[in-house]
Amino acid sequence: MSGYCGQTSSDNYRAPADRFLTAQMWWIASELVRRHPHLLISRVLSSHGAPLLLVHDEQDGMRIQLELVGGIHFVASEAVGQIDWMQILSASSSQEIVTLLERQTGLQRPGVMPNTTCRALVYRVFENFLHSVINDGHEWDVVPAPIPVLESVGSDHKASDYLSIFPSTSEAILTYRESLKIRPVNGGTRLFHQPFWALLRNLEPIAIFDTAGFFHSGITSQPMMPLFESAKHGLSVTTSEMLGSYQP
């Protein structure tokens, strides 16, 4: 039996193009970090080479995985769950999936919304920009740009190829390297999460972002929070100040 015009059954469902799903993955992930500033985002490749966004805490004790094929998977305490793309894309509001994840993972819904941190601002600019270029003719992506001496097995991109193009990152790289020489007060192992991300257009880097809240373009760097504050916390205005020349 055929459906009405425009309707399709679940058997005929075709997933949206990756650019739509990638932008939505970044929105969900960045919104979780905005609401819960102790969280951070990592990007890795699956065993099949597909990109995965991971939202987790500093110790990796809680993990939410967003992927292009399977939607969202999460592990918290002993709970394991999944939210597929049909449920995500058919949600009645943009916040529905975020609040569902908070309930199911044990994250406490914030009573008062925290101030946006530098790290959260970087992630939010990514999602805002990716949504703004969904219909652009170029292919856009955001990938880690690991500090060379800290590259790990399985990293999906060569760090030096990205960071060396942006000389303004050199001082920050040195600072991060020096910080690793400081031993934890109580001993133990120091966990280090790579701070740099590269914004790619057709696989070529056009900017580097540091989760400490800095935007690197060419030989200059710029703190992002003053732009955000001068824009009265307007995210689109902030994004345009940094990346407007690349937006359609």
Short mmCIF file of C-alpha atoms in Angstrom, two decimals, residues 14-247:
data_model
loop_
_atom_site.label_atom_id
_atom_site.label_comp_id
_atom_site.label_asym_id
_atom_site.label_seq_id
_atom_site.Cartn_x
_atom_site.Cartn_y
_atom_site.Cartn_z
CA ARG A 14 17.23 6.62 3.45
CA ALA A 15 19.52 8.41 5.84
CA PRO A 16 20.20 12.11 5.22
CA ALA A 17 23.54 13.10 3.71
CA ASP A 18 26.53 13.08 6.05
CA ARG A 19 26.73 16.88 6.13
CA PHE A 20 23.32 17.08 7.83
CA LEU A 21 24.13 14.36 10.34
CA THR A 22 27.59 15.77 11.11
CA ALA A 23 26.15 19.20 11.91
CA GLN A 24 23.52 17.61 14.15
CA MET A 25 26.10 15.45 15.91
CA TRP A 26 28.10 18.57 16.73
CA TRP A 27 24.99 20.38 17.94
CA ILE A 28 24.03 17.60 20.37
CA ALA A 29 27.61 17.14 21.57
CA SER A 30 28.31 20.86 22.03
CA GLU A 31 24.99 21.42 23.81
CA LEU A 32 25.84 18.67 26.30
CA VAL A 33 29.18 20.37 27.02
CA ARG A 34 27.50 23.77 27.32
CA ARG A 35 25.12 22.36 29.92
CA HIS A 36 27.79 20.25 31.65
CA PRO A 37 31.17 22.07 31.47
CA HIS A 38 33.13 19.14 32.94
CA LEU A 39 32.54 17.20 29.70
CA LEU A 40 34.66 17.38 26.57
CA ILE A 41 34.53 16.11 23.00
CA SER A 42 36.95 13.81 21.21
CA ARG A 43 36.89 12.57 17.63
CA VAL A 44 38.19 9.15 16.64
CA LEU A 45 37.79 6.71 13.79
CA SER A 46 35.88 3.45 14.13
CA SER A 47 37.37 0.12 13.07
CA HIS A 48 35.66 0.72 9.70
CA GLY A 49 37.17 4.20 9.33
CA ALA A 50 33.97 6.10 10.12
CA PRO A 51 34.28 9.27 12.26
CA LEU A 52 32.89 9.11 15.79
CA LEU A 53 32.31 11.98 18.19
CA LEU A 54 32.76 11.05 21.84
CA VAL A 55 31.36 13.15 24.67
CA HIS A 56 33.02 12.13 27.91
CA ASP A 57 34.39 13.37 31.20
CA GLU A 58 38.06 13.91 31.99
CA GLN A 59 38.50 10.35 33.25
CA ASP A 60 36.47 8.74 30.45
CA GLY A 61 34.11 7.29 33.05
CA MET A 62 31.01 8.37 31.15
CA ARG A 63 30.83 8.19 27.39
CA ILE A 64 28.30 9.17 24.74
CA GLN A 65 29.17 8.15 21.19
CA LEU A 66 27.67 9.85 18.13
CA GLU A 67 28.13 8.31 14.71
CA LEU A 68 26.84 8.74 11.18
CA VAL A 69 25.33 5.27 10.88
CA GLY A 70 24.19 4.17 14.32
CA GLY A 71 23.09 7.48 15.83
CA ILE A 72 23.91 7.76 19.52
CA HIS A 73 25.26 5.06 21.82
CA PHE A 74 26.01 5.72 25.48
CA VAL A 75 27.60 4.00 28.44
CA ALA A 76 27.16 5.34 31.97
CA SER A 77 27.71 3.27 35.11
CA GLU A 78 26.19 -0.04 34.03
CA ALA A 79 23.67 1.45 31.60
CA VAL A 80 24.08 0.94 27.87
CA GLY A 81 21.67 2.48 25.38
CA GLN A 82 21.10 3.70 21.85
CA ILE A 83 19.08 6.44 20.14
CA ASP A 84 18.81 5.97 16.39
CA TRP A 85 18.72 8.69 13.76
CA MET A 86 15.00 8.32 13.04
CA GLN A 87 14.27 9.18 16.68
CA ILE A 88 16.80 12.03 16.68
CA LEU A 89 15.53 13.63 13.49
CA SER A 90 11.86 13.23 14.39
CA ALA A 91 12.21 14.79 17.86
CA SER A 92 9.62 17.48 18.49
CA SER A 93 12.18 19.98 19.80
CA SER A 94 15.91 20.53 19.54
CA GLN A 95 16.36 19.94 23.27
CA GLU A 96 14.41 16.67 23.44
CA ILE A 97 17.34 14.38 22.66
CA VAL A 98 19.68 16.28 24.98
CA THR A 99 17.34 16.01 27.95
CA LEU A 100 16.70 12.34 27.12
CA LEU A 101 20.45 11.70 27.22
CA GLU A 102 20.72 13.52 30.53
CA ARG A 103 18.07 11.28 32.07
CA GLN A 104 19.41 8.03 30.68
CA THR A 105 23.08 8.68 31.44
CA GLY A 106 22.52 10.09 34.92
CA LEU A 107 23.66 13.60 34.07
CA GLN A 108 21.82 16.06 36.29
CA ARG A 109 19.80 18.55 34.28
CA PRO A 110 21.22 21.96 35.26
CA GLY A 111 18.85 24.06 37.34
CA VAL A 112 20.64 27.21 36.24
CA MET A 113 22.39 27.20 32.88
CA PRO A 114 26.18 27.49 33.40
CA ASN A 115 28.11 30.26 31.71
CA THR A 116 29.64 29.15 28.42
CA THR A 117 33.25 28.11 28.98
CA CYS A 118 36.05 28.66 26.48
CA ARG A 119 35.98 24.98 25.58
CA ALA A 120 32.22 24.92 25.11
CA LEU A 121 32.43 28.07 22.99
CA VAL A 122 34.87 26.39 20.59
CA TYR A 123 32.54 23.41 20.19
CA ARG A 124 29.49 25.65 19.74
CA VAL A 125 31.22 27.67 17.03
CA PHE A 126 31.91 24.40 15.19
CA GLU A 127 28.26 23.38 15.21
CA ASN A 128 27.06 26.86 14.31
CA PHE A 129 29.44 27.11 11.36
CA LEU A 130 28.71 23.58 10.09
CA HIS A 131 24.98 24.33 10.10
CA SER A 132 25.59 27.58 8.21
CA VAL A 133 27.47 25.81 5.37
CA ILE A 134 25.21 22.76 4.95
CA ASN A 135 24.22 23.98 1.48
CA ASP A 136 27.67 25.26 0.55
CA GLY A 137 29.36 23.63 -2.42
CA HIS A 138 32.48 22.74 -0.41
CA GLU A 139 33.01 19.75 1.86
CA TRP A 140 33.54 20.85 5.47
CA ASP A 141 34.79 18.91 8.47
CA VAL A 142 36.29 19.43 11.92
CA VAL A 143 39.11 17.08 12.94
CA PRO A 144 41.67 16.87 15.74
CA ALA A 145 45.08 18.43 15.14
CA PRO A 146 47.21 16.61 17.72
CA ILE A 147 50.42 18.11 19.02
CA PRO A 148 53.12 16.16 17.10
CA VAL A 149 55.04 14.72 20.03
CA LEU A 150 51.78 13.47 21.51
CA GLU A 151 50.33 11.76 18.46
CA SER A 152 48.79 8.46 19.38
CA VAL A 153 48.19 5.30 17.42
CA GLY A 154 44.86 5.52 15.63
CA SER A 155 44.90 9.30 15.23
CA ASP A 156 42.90 10.05 12.11
CA HIS A 157 45.11 12.90 10.84
CA LYS A 158 48.74 13.97 10.92
CA ALA A 159 49.10 16.83 13.35
CA SER A 160 52.22 18.47 11.98
CA ASP A 161 50.60 18.91 8.56
CA TYR A 162 47.94 21.11 10.15
CA LEU A 163 49.72 22.94 12.95
CA SER A 164 52.81 23.81 10.92
CA ILE A 165 50.62 25.85 8.55
CA PHE A 166 49.59 28.13 11.43
CA PRO A 167 52.69 29.66 13.08
CA SER A 168 50.60 31.33 15.78
CA THR A 169 50.05 27.90 17.37
CA SER A 170 53.75 27.46 18.19
CA GLU A 171 53.66 29.34 21.50
CA ALA A 172 50.62 27.42 22.70
CA ILE A 173 52.20 24.12 21.65
CA LEU A 174 55.28 24.95 23.73
CA THR A 175 53.12 25.82 26.73
CA TYR A 176 51.23 22.53 26.49
CA ARG A 177 54.46 20.56 26.18
CA GLU A 178 55.92 22.27 29.23
CA SER A 179 52.78 21.56 31.24
CA LEU A 180 53.27 17.84 30.66
CA LYS A 181 56.60 17.97 32.48
CA ILE A 182 54.83 18.92 35.71
CA ARG A 183 54.12 15.83 37.75
CA PRO A 184 50.77 15.43 39.48
CA VAL A 185 50.94 16.48 43.14
CA ASN A 186 49.56 13.15 44.33
CA GLY A 187 51.44 11.03 41.82
CA GLY A 188 49.61 8.83 39.35
CA THR A 189 49.16 9.30 35.63
CA ARG A 190 48.40 12.63 34.05
CA LEU A 191 45.67 12.46 31.42
CA PHE A 192 46.16 14.80 28.48
CA HIS A 193 43.42 15.59 26.00
CA GLN A 194 44.57 17.09 22.73
CA PRO A 195 43.51 20.77 22.66
CA PHE A 196 43.71 21.63 18.94
CA TRP A 197 41.10 21.17 16.22
CA ALA A 198 41.37 21.95 12.50
CA LEU A 199 38.49 23.26 10.42
CA LEU A 200 38.82 21.73 6.95
CA ARG A 201 37.41 22.83 3.61
CA ASN A 202 37.79 20.15 0.95
CA LEU A 203 40.30 18.46 3.30
CA GLU A 204 42.45 21.61 3.52
CA PRO A 205 42.78 23.40 6.90
CA ILE A 206 41.55 26.98 6.96
CA ALA A 207 41.74 27.58 10.74
CA ILE A 208 42.94 26.01 13.97
CA PHE A 209 40.98 26.21 17.22
CA ASP A 210 42.43 25.73 20.70
CA THR A 211 39.96 24.58 23.37
CA ALA A 212 41.56 27.12 25.70
CA GLY A 213 39.50 29.57 23.64
CA PHE A 214 41.75 30.75 20.81
CA PHE A 215 41.22 30.97 17.06
CA HIS A 216 44.28 30.68 14.82
CA SER A 217 44.25 31.89 11.22
CA GLY A 218 47.56 32.24 9.42
CA ILE A 219 50.13 34.06 11.55
CA THR A 220 47.67 35.53 14.04
CA SER A 221 45.63 34.19 16.94
CA GLN A 222 42.60 35.69 18.61
CA PRO A 223 40.84 35.01 21.91
CA MET A 224 37.25 33.97 21.26
CA MET A 225 35.52 34.88 24.51
CA PRO A 226 35.86 38.69 24.05
CA LEU A 227 34.14 38.33 20.65
CA PHE A 228 31.37 36.28 22.25
CA GLU A 229 30.88 38.83 25.01
CA SER A 230 30.94 41.82 22.66
CA ALA A 231 28.28 40.04 20.58
CA LYS A 232 26.16 39.81 23.76
CA HIS A 233 26.56 36.02 23.64
CA GLY A 234 25.21 35.84 20.11
CA LEU A 235 26.69 32.67 18.69
CA SER A 236 25.99 33.37 15.02
CA VAL A 237 27.55 36.82 15.27
CA THR A 238 30.60 35.38 17.02
CA THR A 239 31.01 32.70 14.36
CA SER A 240 30.65 35.26 11.59
CA GLU A 241 33.33 37.48 13.15
CA MET A 242 35.83 34.66 12.78
CA LEU A 243 34.60 32.70 9.76
CA GLY A 244 32.21 35.00 7.92
CA SER A 245 34.34 35.11 4.79
CA TYR A 246 33.77 31.36 4.36
CA GLN A 247 30.03 31.42 4.92
#
